[in-house]
């Protein structure tokens, strides 16, 4: 990756806007517009992949006319990128572009390129897949004019980094958007979330906690410390590193989750992100609040969160989604059907997961994921990797 681009004002401005959108979805158009500028493009969109159905979008103002044409004319039926996103993600990683998703002949002849793209002024496109919730596969897509050339590997690496920040922000934003339809105030909506939300100052003191955060605090953190400290001593260093990164540390590193353990052995996945002035105002917290924490159980709806599996075991998102299903006891044929891929592709990806984890049987994968979800089992059986 060209690290010089991370120092550009356009990069820091884009990340700031992305995190402003976490608590106020009205900021998404500006955030997506600023992401586009990083790549000399008019903007970006978030697309919600929906298989054979009409796709939904979050878009910037500059790309809204193109999105409206896409939806009105049913271009999702002919969209190579959207149709191949899942298989491409499983085969080649979390970011793909024209040169990885289409053949040279398709780029010259396929209707999505020679009709839709030409009419709306697109020449090329790259996308990164994200998973802001268990089964919510979405893409961050950046189109730009043909004269500016295809996206290269540096562009794709940078989009991969940005997409992890967008994914973090969407974890909160999408839940709030869902709740605010019936809730009058943001703080009421945040209190209604089943996830834990904490706003922290530099010392780790709690400036704000929602109802779930207050209810679960004593299970996972030490009481009476005046700051947020995990109960389990072996997890405190990784948690402190998470806070340091989340408050605006090294922008070159992808945001990652940290796993902490409760008194009963259950585990929480925690993500950290910087607090913006807008976020402090919306939550009515003091100016010293610098970090926003979001936490959910590692295991929900009988499934280990694939985003946590990705972070802990250094897998691609596609590999982690497959591992979560196989590790949950699902037969490989059913996993393939669930993910919309062939059984052969599923087996190839599973072998890759086994190789990365140093195992060779499904039973071993089930054991490693059960250890990730339950701390008592993990202490008895040995750590599957790092805990944060």
mmCIF file of C-alpha atoms in Angstrom:
data_model
loop_
_atom_site.group_PDB
_atom_site.id
_atom_site.type_symbol
_atom_site.label_atom_id
_atom_site.label_comp_id
_atom_site.label_asym_id
_atom_site.label_seq_id
_atom_site.Cartn_x
_atom_site.Cartn_y
_atom_site.Cartn_z
ATOM 1 C CA UNK A 1 0.000 0.000 0.000
ATOM 2 C CA UNK A 2 1.192 3.530 -0.741
ATOM 3 C CA UNK A 3 1.388 4.900 2.814
ATOM 4 C CA UNK A 4 1.757 8.483 1.536
ATOM 5 C CA UNK A 5 -1.940 8.452 0.652
ATOM 6 C CA UNK A 6 -2.832 7.824 4.302
ATOM 7 C CA UNK A 7 -1.301 11.181 5.212
ATOM 8 C CA UNK A 8 -3.439 13.088 2.719
ATOM 9 C CA UNK A 9 -6.143 15.367 4.170
ATOM 10 C CA UNK A 10 -8.704 13.542 2.007
ATOM 11 C CA UNK A 11 -8.034 10.299 3.899
ATOM 12 C CA UNK A 12 -8.421 11.747 7.401
ATOM 13 C CA UNK A 13 -11.477 13.738 6.284
ATOM 14 C CA UNK A 14 -13.088 10.580 4.934
ATOM 15 C CA UNK A 15 -12.486 8.612 8.139
ATOM 16 C CA UNK A 16 -13.823 11.482 10.247
ATOM 17 C CA UNK A 17 -17.023 11.553 8.182
ATOM 18 C CA UNK A 18 -17.348 7.757 8.361
ATOM 19 C CA UNK A 19 -17.330 7.843 12.162
ATOM 20 C CA UNK A 20 -19.689 10.811 12.306
ATOM 21 C CA UNK A 21 -22.165 8.577 10.447
ATOM 22 C CA UNK A 22 -22.072 5.918 13.186
ATOM 23 C CA UNK A 23 -24.637 7.758 15.314
ATOM 24 C CA UNK A 24 -26.230 9.879 12.593
ATOM 25 C CA UNK A 25 -26.952 8.216 9.243
ATOM 26 C CA UNK A 26 -27.471 11.640 7.635
ATOM 27 C CA UNK A 27 -23.661 11.859 7.487
ATOM 28 C CA UNK A 28 -23.309 8.865 5.145
ATOM 29 C CA UNK A 29 -23.659 10.815 1.863
ATOM 30 C CA UNK A 30 -20.787 13.114 2.865
ATOM 31 C CA UNK A 31 -18.668 10.176 4.056
ATOM 32 C CA UNK A 32 -19.168 8.287 0.791
ATOM 33 C CA UNK A 33 -18.412 11.383 -1.256
ATOM 34 C CA UNK A 34 -15.127 11.831 0.618
ATOM 35 C CA UNK A 35 -14.195 8.176 0.141
ATOM 36 C CA UNK A 36 -14.566 8.702 -3.602
ATOM 37 C CA UNK A 37 -12.152 11.643 -3.544
ATOM 38 C CA UNK A 38 -9.367 9.426 -2.208
ATOM 39 C CA UNK A 39 -9.548 7.430 -5.444
ATOM 40 C CA UNK A 40 -10.079 10.366 -7.817
ATOM 41 C CA UNK A 41 -13.712 9.275 -8.176
ATOM 42 C CA UNK A 42 -17.054 11.031 -7.805
ATOM 43 C CA UNK A 43 -18.076 9.071 -4.739
ATOM 44 C CA UNK A 44 -18.894 5.643 -3.333
ATOM 45 C CA UNK A 45 -21.939 3.568 -2.428
ATOM 46 C CA UNK A 46 -22.795 0.914 0.121
ATOM 47 C CA UNK A 47 -24.722 -1.890 -1.582
ATOM 48 C CA UNK A 48 -26.721 -4.474 0.357
ATOM 49 C CA UNK A 49 -26.328 -7.753 -1.526
ATOM 50 C CA UNK A 50 -29.632 -9.575 -1.827
ATOM 51 C CA UNK A 51 -29.097 -12.413 -4.302
ATOM 52 C CA UNK A 52 -31.872 -12.423 -6.882
ATOM 53 C CA UNK A 53 -33.725 -9.425 -5.452
ATOM 54 C CA UNK A 54 -33.516 -5.668 -5.899
ATOM 55 C CA UNK A 55 -30.457 -4.264 -4.143
ATOM 56 C CA UNK A 56 -30.658 -1.458 -1.587
ATOM 57 C CA UNK A 57 -28.067 1.308 -1.377
ATOM 58 C CA UNK A 58 -26.631 4.046 0.769
ATOM 59 C CA UNK A 59 -25.219 6.585 -1.658
ATOM 60 C CA UNK A 60 -23.600 9.978 -1.910
ATOM 61 C CA UNK A 61 -25.420 12.771 -3.717
ATOM 62 C CA UNK A 62 -23.079 12.636 -6.721
ATOM 63 C CA UNK A 63 -23.982 9.010 -7.499
ATOM 64 C CA UNK A 64 -27.678 9.173 -6.637
ATOM 65 C CA UNK A 65 -28.826 9.625 -10.294
ATOM 66 C CA UNK A 66 -26.857 6.520 -11.328
ATOM 67 C CA UNK A 67 -28.296 4.498 -8.441
ATOM 68 C CA UNK A 68 -31.824 5.577 -9.377
ATOM 69 C CA UNK A 69 -31.302 4.407 -12.975
ATOM 70 C CA UNK A 70 -29.798 1.127 -11.715
ATOM 71 C CA UNK A 71 -32.848 0.432 -9.561
ATOM 72 C CA UNK A 72 -35.523 1.716 -11.942
ATOM 73 C CA UNK A 73 -34.223 -0.324 -14.890
ATOM 74 C CA UNK A 74 -33.456 -3.464 -12.899
ATOM 75 C CA UNK A 75 -29.736 -3.469 -13.596
ATOM 76 C CA UNK A 76 -29.154 -5.723 -10.577
ATOM 77 C CA UNK A 77 -30.239 -8.558 -12.903
ATOM 78 C CA UNK A 78 -27.178 -7.926 -15.110
ATOM 79 C CA UNK A 79 -24.641 -6.695 -12.554
ATOM 80 C CA UNK A 80 -21.543 -8.890 -12.803
ATOM 81 C CA UNK A 81 -20.026 -7.377 -9.681
ATOM 82 C CA UNK A 82 -23.036 -7.978 -7.446
ATOM 83 C CA UNK A 83 -23.763 -11.424 -8.903
ATOM 84 C CA UNK A 84 -20.193 -12.627 -8.449
ATOM 85 C CA UNK A 85 -19.430 -10.865 -5.175
ATOM 86 C CA UNK A 86 -19.946 -13.873 -2.911
ATOM 87 C CA UNK A 87 -18.014 -16.396 -5.001
ATOM 88 C CA UNK A 88 -15.271 -13.845 -5.684
ATOM 89 C CA UNK A 89 -14.996 -13.076 -1.980
ATOM 90 C CA UNK A 90 -14.556 -16.745 -1.171
ATOM 91 C CA UNK A 91 -12.040 -17.305 -3.958
ATOM 92 C CA UNK A 92 -9.827 -14.219 -3.893
ATOM 93 C CA UNK A 93 -10.364 -12.185 -0.733
ATOM 94 C CA UNK A 94 -12.402 -9.249 0.446
ATOM 95 C CA UNK A 95 -11.732 -6.755 -2.386
ATOM 96 C CA UNK A 96 -12.353 -7.214 -6.091
ATOM 97 C CA UNK A 97 -12.328 -5.070 -9.232
ATOM 98 C CA UNK A 98 -13.187 -5.304 -12.920
ATOM 99 C CA UNK A 99 -9.947 -7.130 -13.641
ATOM 100 C CA UNK A 100 -10.686 -9.821 -11.040
ATOM 101 C CA UNK A 101 -14.447 -10.212 -11.477
ATOM 102 C CA UNK A 102 -14.820 -9.988 -15.284
ATOM 103 C CA UNK A 103 -12.976 -11.207 -18.372
ATOM 104 C CA UNK A 104 -11.476 -8.707 -20.867
ATOM 105 C CA UNK A 105 -14.192 -9.694 -23.336
ATOM 106 C CA UNK A 106 -16.947 -9.032 -20.777
ATOM 107 C CA UNK A 107 -15.488 -5.605 -20.013
ATOM 108 C CA UNK A 108 -15.742 -4.750 -23.725
ATOM 109 C CA UNK A 109 -19.131 -6.321 -24.483
ATOM 110 C CA UNK A 110 -21.258 -6.948 -21.382
ATOM 111 C CA UNK A 111 -24.370 -4.711 -21.098
ATOM 112 C CA UNK A 112 -23.437 -3.522 -17.595
ATOM 113 C CA UNK A 113 -20.308 -1.957 -19.141
ATOM 114 C CA UNK A 114 -21.369 -0.911 -22.636
ATOM 115 C CA UNK A 115 -24.852 0.308 -21.688
ATOM 116 C CA UNK A 116 -25.291 1.210 -18.010
ATOM 117 C CA UNK A 117 -21.705 2.255 -17.248
ATOM 118 C CA UNK A 118 -21.415 4.383 -20.393
ATOM 119 C CA UNK A 119 -24.729 6.147 -19.766
ATOM 120 C CA UNK A 120 -23.913 7.115 -16.187
ATOM 121 C CA UNK A 121 -20.243 7.942 -16.784
ATOM 122 C CA UNK A 122 -18.625 4.926 -15.144
ATOM 123 C CA UNK A 123 -15.632 3.154 -16.634
ATOM 124 C CA UNK A 124 -14.473 0.870 -13.847
ATOM 125 C CA UNK A 125 -15.494 -0.285 -10.384
ATOM 126 C CA UNK A 126 -13.965 -1.877 -7.312
ATOM 127 C CA UNK A 127 -15.722 -3.206 -4.229
ATOM 128 C CA UNK A 128 -14.908 -4.453 -0.742
ATOM 129 C CA UNK A 129 -17.231 -6.814 1.107
ATOM 130 C CA UNK A 130 -18.192 -6.125 4.725
ATOM 131 C CA UNK A 131 -20.266 -7.833 7.413
ATOM 132 C CA UNK A 132 -21.732 -5.306 9.881
ATOM 133 C CA UNK A 133 -24.036 -8.004 11.277
ATOM 134 C CA UNK A 134 -24.191 -11.800 11.205
ATOM 135 C CA UNK A 135 -25.860 -12.388 7.830
ATOM 136 C CA UNK A 136 -25.758 -8.846 6.430
ATOM 137 C CA UNK A 137 -23.268 -9.010 3.554
ATOM 138 C CA UNK A 138 -22.736 -5.552 2.074
ATOM 139 C CA UNK A 139 -20.256 -3.977 -0.299
ATOM 140 C CA UNK A 140 -18.428 -0.661 -0.385
ATOM 141 C CA UNK A 141 -18.168 0.155 -4.099
ATOM 142 C CA UNK A 142 -16.225 2.931 -5.819
ATOM 143 C CA UNK A 143 -16.871 3.656 -9.516
ATOM 144 C CA UNK A 144 -14.890 6.122 -11.594
ATOM 145 C CA UNK A 145 -14.550 7.356 -15.166
ATOM 146 C CA UNK A 146 -12.903 5.198 -17.825
ATOM 147 C CA UNK A 147 -10.320 7.873 -18.641
ATOM 148 C CA UNK A 148 -8.882 7.533 -15.125
ATOM 149 C CA UNK A 149 -7.967 3.891 -15.668
ATOM 150 C CA UNK A 150 -8.614 0.658 -13.852
ATOM 151 C CA UNK A 151 -8.036 0.433 -10.121
ATOM 152 C CA UNK A 152 -4.677 -1.112 -9.215
ATOM 153 C CA UNK A 153 -3.567 -3.243 -6.272
ATOM 154 C CA UNK A 154 -2.654 -0.174 -4.185
ATOM 155 C CA UNK A 155 -6.184 1.160 -4.690
ATOM 156 C CA UNK A 156 -7.658 -2.179 -3.648
ATOM 157 C CA UNK A 157 -5.482 -2.419 -0.539
ATOM 158 C CA UNK A 158 -6.514 1.076 0.495
ATOM 159 C CA UNK A 159 -10.195 0.288 -0.080
ATOM 160 C CA UNK A 160 -9.769 -2.811 2.087
ATOM 161 C CA UNK A 161 -8.494 -0.622 4.930
ATOM 162 C CA UNK A 162 -11.244 1.979 4.528
ATOM 163 C CA UNK A 163 -13.949 -0.681 4.328
ATOM 164 C CA UNK A 164 -13.054 -1.972 7.789
ATOM 165 C CA UNK A 165 -13.687 1.498 9.217
ATOM 166 C CA UNK A 166 -16.967 1.702 7.287
ATOM 167 C CA UNK A 167 -17.967 -1.738 8.589
ATOM 168 C CA UNK A 168 -17.339 -0.588 12.183
ATOM 169 C CA UNK A 169 -19.473 2.497 11.747
ATOM 170 C CA UNK A 170 -22.262 0.522 10.060
ATOM 171 C CA UNK A 171 -22.455 -1.852 13.045
ATOM 172 C CA UNK A 172 -23.955 0.972 15.072
ATOM 173 C CA UNK A 173 -25.535 3.050 12.314
ATOM 174 C CA UNK A 174 -27.735 0.293 10.882
ATOM 175 C CA UNK A 175 -29.043 -0.696 14.302
ATOM 176 C CA UNK A 176 -29.900 2.904 15.144
ATOM 177 C CA UNK A 177 -31.600 3.429 11.774
ATOM 178 C CA UNK A 178 -33.759 0.376 12.452
ATOM 179 C CA UNK A 179 -34.713 1.562 15.946
ATOM 180 C CA UNK A 180 -35.207 5.265 15.275
ATOM 181 C CA UNK A 181 -38.324 4.540 13.225
ATOM 182 C CA UNK A 182 -40.101 3.943 16.534
ATOM 183 C CA UNK A 183 -37.910 5.910 18.957
ATOM 184 C CA UNK A 184 -38.127 9.668 19.407
ATOM 185 C CA UNK A 185 -34.584 10.342 20.639
ATOM 186 C CA UNK A 186 -31.173 8.946 19.802
ATOM 187 C CA UNK A 187 -30.346 8.121 23.416
ATOM 188 C CA UNK A 188 -33.622 6.210 23.702
ATOM 189 C CA UNK A 189 -32.810 4.281 20.525
ATOM 190 C CA UNK A 190 -29.298 3.501 21.765
ATOM 191 C CA UNK A 191 -30.766 2.307 25.066
ATOM 192 C CA UNK A 192 -33.067 -0.020 23.116
ATOM 193 C CA UNK A 193 -30.141 -1.764 21.397
ATOM 194 C CA UNK A 194 -29.243 -5.262 22.556
ATOM 195 C CA UNK A 195 -25.570 -4.385 22.048
ATOM 196 C CA UNK A 196 -23.429 -2.650 24.665
ATOM 197 C CA UNK A 197 -22.388 0.948 23.945
ATOM 198 C CA UNK A 198 -19.799 2.812 26.042
ATOM 199 C CA UNK A 199 -18.244 6.247 25.551
ATOM 200 C CA UNK A 200 -14.844 6.497 27.252
ATOM 201 C CA UNK A 201 -12.352 9.230 28.081
ATOM 202 C CA UNK A 202 -8.573 8.890 27.618
ATOM 203 C CA UNK A 203 -8.173 7.227 31.012
ATOM 204 C CA UNK A 204 -10.854 4.644 30.265
ATOM 205 C CA UNK A 205 -13.459 6.352 32.428
ATOM 206 C CA UNK A 206 -17.055 5.846 31.329
ATOM 207 C CA UNK A 207 -18.777 9.004 30.099
ATOM 208 C CA UNK A 208 -21.829 7.156 28.758
ATOM 209 C CA UNK A 209 -23.258 3.637 28.814
ATOM 210 C CA UNK A 210 -26.509 2.436 27.312
ATOM 211 C CA UNK A 211 -28.905 0.122 29.156
ATOM 212 C CA UNK A 212 -27.300 -3.074 27.807
ATOM 213 C CA UNK A 213 -23.854 -1.753 28.668
ATOM 214 C CA UNK A 214 -24.882 -1.032 32.242
ATOM 215 C CA UNK A 215 -26.638 -4.387 32.631
ATOM 216 C CA UNK A 216 -23.639 -6.399 31.427
ATOM 217 C CA UNK A 217 -20.853 -4.287 32.901
ATOM 218 C CA UNK A 218 -20.297 -6.274 36.106
ATOM 219 C CA UNK A 219 -20.231 -9.553 34.176
ATOM 220 C CA UNK A 220 -17.274 -8.533 31.994
ATOM 221 C CA UNK A 221 -15.505 -5.629 33.734
ATOM 222 C CA UNK A 222 -14.167 -4.981 37.222
ATOM 223 C CA UNK A 223 -16.459 -2.759 39.319
ATOM 224 C CA UNK A 224 -15.200 0.185 41.328
ATOM 225 C CA UNK A 225 -12.097 0.888 39.228
ATOM 226 C CA UNK A 226 -13.245 4.274 37.957
ATOM 227 C CA UNK A 227 -12.338 3.068 34.477
ATOM 228 C CA UNK A 228 -13.202 0.140 32.241
ATOM 229 C CA UNK A 229 -10.999 -2.886 33.017
ATOM 230 C CA UNK A 230 -11.715 -6.465 31.823
ATOM 231 C CA UNK A 231 -12.248 -9.021 34.595
ATOM 232 C CA UNK A 232 -9.755 -11.448 33.054
ATOM 233 C CA UNK A 233 -6.188 -10.224 33.624
ATOM 234 C CA UNK A 234 -4.777 -11.963 30.535
ATOM 235 C CA UNK A 235 -7.101 -9.936 28.293
ATOM 236 C CA UNK A 236 -6.248 -6.476 29.615
ATOM 237 C CA UNK A 237 -3.250 -5.783 27.360
ATOM 238 C CA UNK A 238 -5.156 -6.531 24.152
ATOM 239 C CA UNK A 239 -8.112 -4.507 25.413
ATOM 240 C CA UNK A 240 -5.845 -1.534 26.176
ATOM 241 C CA UNK A 241 -4.358 -1.817 22.682
ATOM 242 C CA UNK A 242 -7.885 -1.803 21.266
ATOM 243 C CA UNK A 243 -8.674 1.434 23.118
ATOM 244 C CA UNK A 244 -5.448 3.070 21.938
ATOM 245 C CA UNK A 245 -6.165 2.198 18.304
ATOM 246 C CA UNK A 246 -9.843 3.086 18.554
ATOM 247 C CA UNK A 247 -9.249 6.575 19.903
ATOM 248 C CA UNK A 248 -7.454 7.539 16.694
ATOM 249 C CA UNK A 249 -4.142 5.726 16.707
ATOM 250 C CA UNK A 250 -2.416 4.134 13.727
ATOM 251 C CA UNK A 251 -4.663 4.645 10.690
ATOM 252 C CA UNK A 252 -2.522 2.195 8.705
ATOM 253 C CA UNK A 253 -3.912 -0.740 10.706
ATOM 254 C CA UNK A 254 -7.311 -2.265 10.006
ATOM 255 C CA UNK A 255 -9.718 -2.026 12.950
ATOM 256 C CA UNK A 256 -10.009 -5.356 14.742
ATOM 257 C CA UNK A 257 -12.219 -6.753 17.451
ATOM 258 C CA UNK A 258 -11.028 -7.807 20.897
ATOM 259 C CA UNK A 259 -12.622 -10.672 22.814
ATOM 260 C CA UNK A 260 -13.197 -10.419 26.578
ATOM 261 C CA UNK A 261 -14.563 -12.994 29.003
ATOM 262 C CA UNK A 262 -17.393 -12.855 31.504
ATOM 263 C CA UNK A 263 -17.652 -14.336 34.972
ATOM 264 C CA UNK A 264 -19.663 -17.251 33.564
ATOM 265 C CA UNK A 265 -17.189 -17.944 30.738
ATOM 266 C CA UNK A 266 -19.279 -16.295 28.022
ATOM 267 C CA UNK A 267 -17.429 -13.888 25.762
ATOM 268 C CA UNK A 268 -18.029 -10.458 24.262
ATOM 269 C CA UNK A 269 -16.584 -9.150 21.011
ATOM 270 C CA UNK A 270 -15.633 -5.492 21.405
ATOM 271 C CA UNK A 271 -14.923 -2.908 18.703
ATOM 272 C CA UNK A 272 -13.553 0.589 19.339
ATOM 273 C CA UNK A 273 -13.833 3.732 17.242
ATOM 274 C CA UNK A 274 -13.024 7.417 17.721
ATOM 275 C CA UNK A 275 -15.638 9.780 19.136
ATOM 276 C CA UNK A 276 -16.332 12.784 16.913
ATOM 277 C CA UNK A 277 -17.691 16.146 18.055
ATOM 278 C CA UNK A 278 -21.009 15.219 16.460
ATOM 279 C CA UNK A 279 -21.133 11.951 18.427
ATOM 280 C CA UNK A 280 -20.360 13.736 21.705
ATOM 281 C CA UNK A 281 -23.160 16.189 20.999
ATOM 282 C CA UNK A 282 -25.675 13.487 20.099
ATOM 283 C CA UNK A 283 -24.950 11.500 23.264
ATOM 284 C CA UNK A 284 -24.574 14.687 25.342
ATOM 285 C CA UNK A 285 -21.260 13.548 26.821
ATOM 286 C CA UNK A 286 -18.322 15.639 27.976
ATOM 287 C CA UNK A 287 -15.632 16.796 25.553
ATOM 288 C CA UNK A 288 -13.069 14.464 27.138
ATOM 289 C CA UNK A 289 -14.855 11.414 25.686
ATOM 290 C CA UNK A 290 -12.552 10.077 22.958
ATOM 291 C CA UNK A 291 -13.548 6.476 22.256
ATOM 292 C CA UNK A 292 -16.823 4.731 21.467
ATOM 293 C CA UNK A 293 -17.066 1.012 22.272
ATOM 294 C CA UNK A 294 -19.531 -1.396 20.689
ATOM 295 C CA UNK A 295 -19.846 -4.926 22.093
ATOM 296 C CA UNK A 296 -21.983 -7.973 21.318
ATOM 297 C CA UNK A 297 -21.774 -11.639 22.354
ATOM 298 C CA UNK A 298 -19.279 -13.613 20.283
ATOM 299 C CA UNK A 299 -22.000 -16.199 19.707
ATOM 300 C CA UNK A 300 -25.466 -15.058 18.647
ATOM 301 C CA UNK A 301 -28.348 -16.999 17.153
ATOM 302 C CA UNK A 302 -26.290 -20.213 17.527
ATOM 303 C CA UNK A 303 -23.486 -18.812 15.373
ATOM 304 C CA UNK A 304 -20.017 -17.441 16.078
ATOM 305 C CA UNK A 305 -19.785 -13.960 14.557
ATOM 306 C CA UNK A 306 -17.799 -14.377 11.294
ATOM 307 C CA UNK A 307 -16.269 -10.916 11.720
ATOM 308 C CA UNK A 308 -14.730 -12.069 15.004
ATOM 309 C CA UNK A 309 -13.472 -15.295 13.405
ATOM 310 C CA UNK A 310 -11.890 -13.178 10.667
ATOM 311 C CA UNK A 311 -10.127 -10.949 13.189
ATOM 312 C CA UNK A 312 -8.901 -13.667 15.550
ATOM 313 C CA UNK A 313 -7.729 -16.210 12.971
ATOM 314 C CA UNK A 314 -6.571 -13.829 10.205
ATOM 315 C CA UNK A 315 -9.026 -15.188 7.637
ATOM 316 C CA UNK A 316 -10.724 -13.392 4.787
ATOM 317 C CA UNK A 317 -14.361 -12.523 5.439
ATOM 318 C CA UNK A 318 -15.502 -15.206 2.992
ATOM 319 C CA UNK A 319 -13.383 -17.839 4.713
ATOM 320 C CA UNK A 320 -14.707 -16.729 8.093
ATOM 321 C CA UNK A 321 -18.342 -16.928 6.969
ATOM 322 C CA UNK A 322 -17.809 -20.472 5.742
ATOM 323 C CA UNK A 323 -15.898 -21.423 8.904
ATOM 324 C CA UNK A 324 -18.724 -20.104 11.093
ATOM 325 C CA UNK A 325 -21.258 -22.327 9.340
ATOM 326 C CA UNK A 326 -19.072 -25.447 9.188
ATOM 327 C CA UNK A 327 -17.926 -24.884 12.768
ATOM 328 C CA UNK A 328 -21.566 -24.663 13.774
ATOM 329 C CA UNK A 329 -22.072 -28.233 12.575
ATOM 330 C CA UNK A 330 -23.622 -27.565 9.167
ATOM 331 C CA UNK A 331 -22.890 -30.057 6.373
ATOM 332 C CA UNK A 332 -20.674 -28.701 3.614
ATOM 333 C CA UNK A 333 -23.412 -29.176 0.998
ATOM 334 C CA UNK A 334 -25.797 -27.075 3.067
ATOM 335 C CA UNK A 335 -23.076 -24.470 3.657
ATOM 336 C CA UNK A 336 -22.591 -24.142 -0.103
ATOM 337 C CA UNK A 337 -26.321 -23.611 -0.595
ATOM 338 C CA UNK A 338 -26.464 -21.057 2.210
ATOM 339 C CA UNK A 339 -23.580 -19.052 0.717
ATOM 340 C CA UNK A 340 -24.732 -19.369 -2.896
ATOM 341 C CA UNK A 341 -21.644 -21.240 -4.132
ATOM 342 C CA UNK A 342 -20.939 -24.714 -5.500
ATOM 343 C CA UNK A 343 -20.081 -27.554 -3.171
ATOM 344 C CA UNK A 344 -16.710 -27.838 -4.917
ATOM 345 C CA UNK A 345 -15.893 -24.198 -4.167
ATOM 346 C CA UNK A 346 -16.975 -24.672 -0.558
ATOM 347 C CA UNK A 347 -14.627 -27.640 -0.148
ATOM 348 C CA UNK A 348 -11.700 -25.700 -1.642
ATOM 349 C CA UNK A 349 -12.297 -22.812 0.757
ATOM 350 C CA UNK A 350 -12.683 -25.199 3.709
ATOM 351 C CA UNK A 351 -9.298 -26.771 2.921
ATOM 352 C CA UNK A 352 -7.790 -23.285 2.882
ATOM 353 C CA UNK A 353 -9.338 -22.553 6.287
ATOM 354 C CA UNK A 354 -7.981 -25.832 7.665
ATOM 355 C CA UNK A 355 -4.500 -24.992 6.369
ATOM 356 C CA UNK A 356 -4.536 -21.519 7.937
ATOM 357 C CA UNK A 357 -5.715 -22.879 11.288
ATOM 358 C CA UNK A 358 -3.332 -25.851 11.245
ATOM 359 C CA UNK A 359 -6.111 -28.457 11.427
ATOM 360 C CA UNK A 360 -7.506 -31.122 9.096
ATOM 361 C CA UNK A 361 -10.939 -32.137 10.381
ATOM 362 C CA UNK A 362 -14.302 -30.462 10.873
ATOM 363 C CA UNK A 363 -14.375 -31.656 14.497
ATOM 364 C CA UNK A 364 -11.212 -29.645 15.182
ATOM 365 C CA UNK A 365 -12.801 -26.534 13.690
ATOM 366 C CA UNK A 366 -15.897 -27.026 15.855
ATOM 367 C CA UNK A 367 -13.638 -27.300 18.913
ATOM 368 C CA UNK A 368 -11.642 -24.162 18.092
ATOM 369 C CA UNK A 369 -14.779 -22.095 17.564
ATOM 370 C CA UNK A 370 -16.403 -23.396 20.748
ATOM 371 C CA UNK A 371 -13.227 -22.374 22.583
ATOM 372 C CA UNK A 372 -13.543 -18.907 21.080
ATOM 373 C CA UNK A 373 -17.094 -18.585 22.427
ATOM 374 C CA UNK A 374 -16.486 -19.964 25.927
ATOM 375 C CA UNK A 375 -13.519 -18.867 28.043
ATOM 376 C CA UNK A 376 -13.623 -21.776 30.487
ATOM 377 C CA UNK A 377 -13.285 -24.249 27.639
ATOM 378 C CA UNK A 378 -10.518 -22.118 26.148
ATOM 379 C CA UNK A 379 -8.470 -22.225 29.356
ATOM 380 C CA UNK A 380 -8.847 -25.991 29.555
ATOM 381 C CA UNK A 381 -8.081 -26.678 25.902
ATOM 382 C CA UNK A 382 -5.579 -23.999 24.955
ATOM 383 C CA UNK A 383 -5.978 -20.747 23.076
ATOM 384 C CA UNK A 384 -7.012 -20.921 19.405
ATOM 385 C CA UNK A 385 -5.018 -17.836 18.536
ATOM 386 C CA UNK A 386 -4.846 -14.414 20.077
ATOM 387 C CA UNK A 387 -7.706 -13.175 22.226
ATOM 388 C CA UNK A 388 -7.770 -9.713 20.787
#
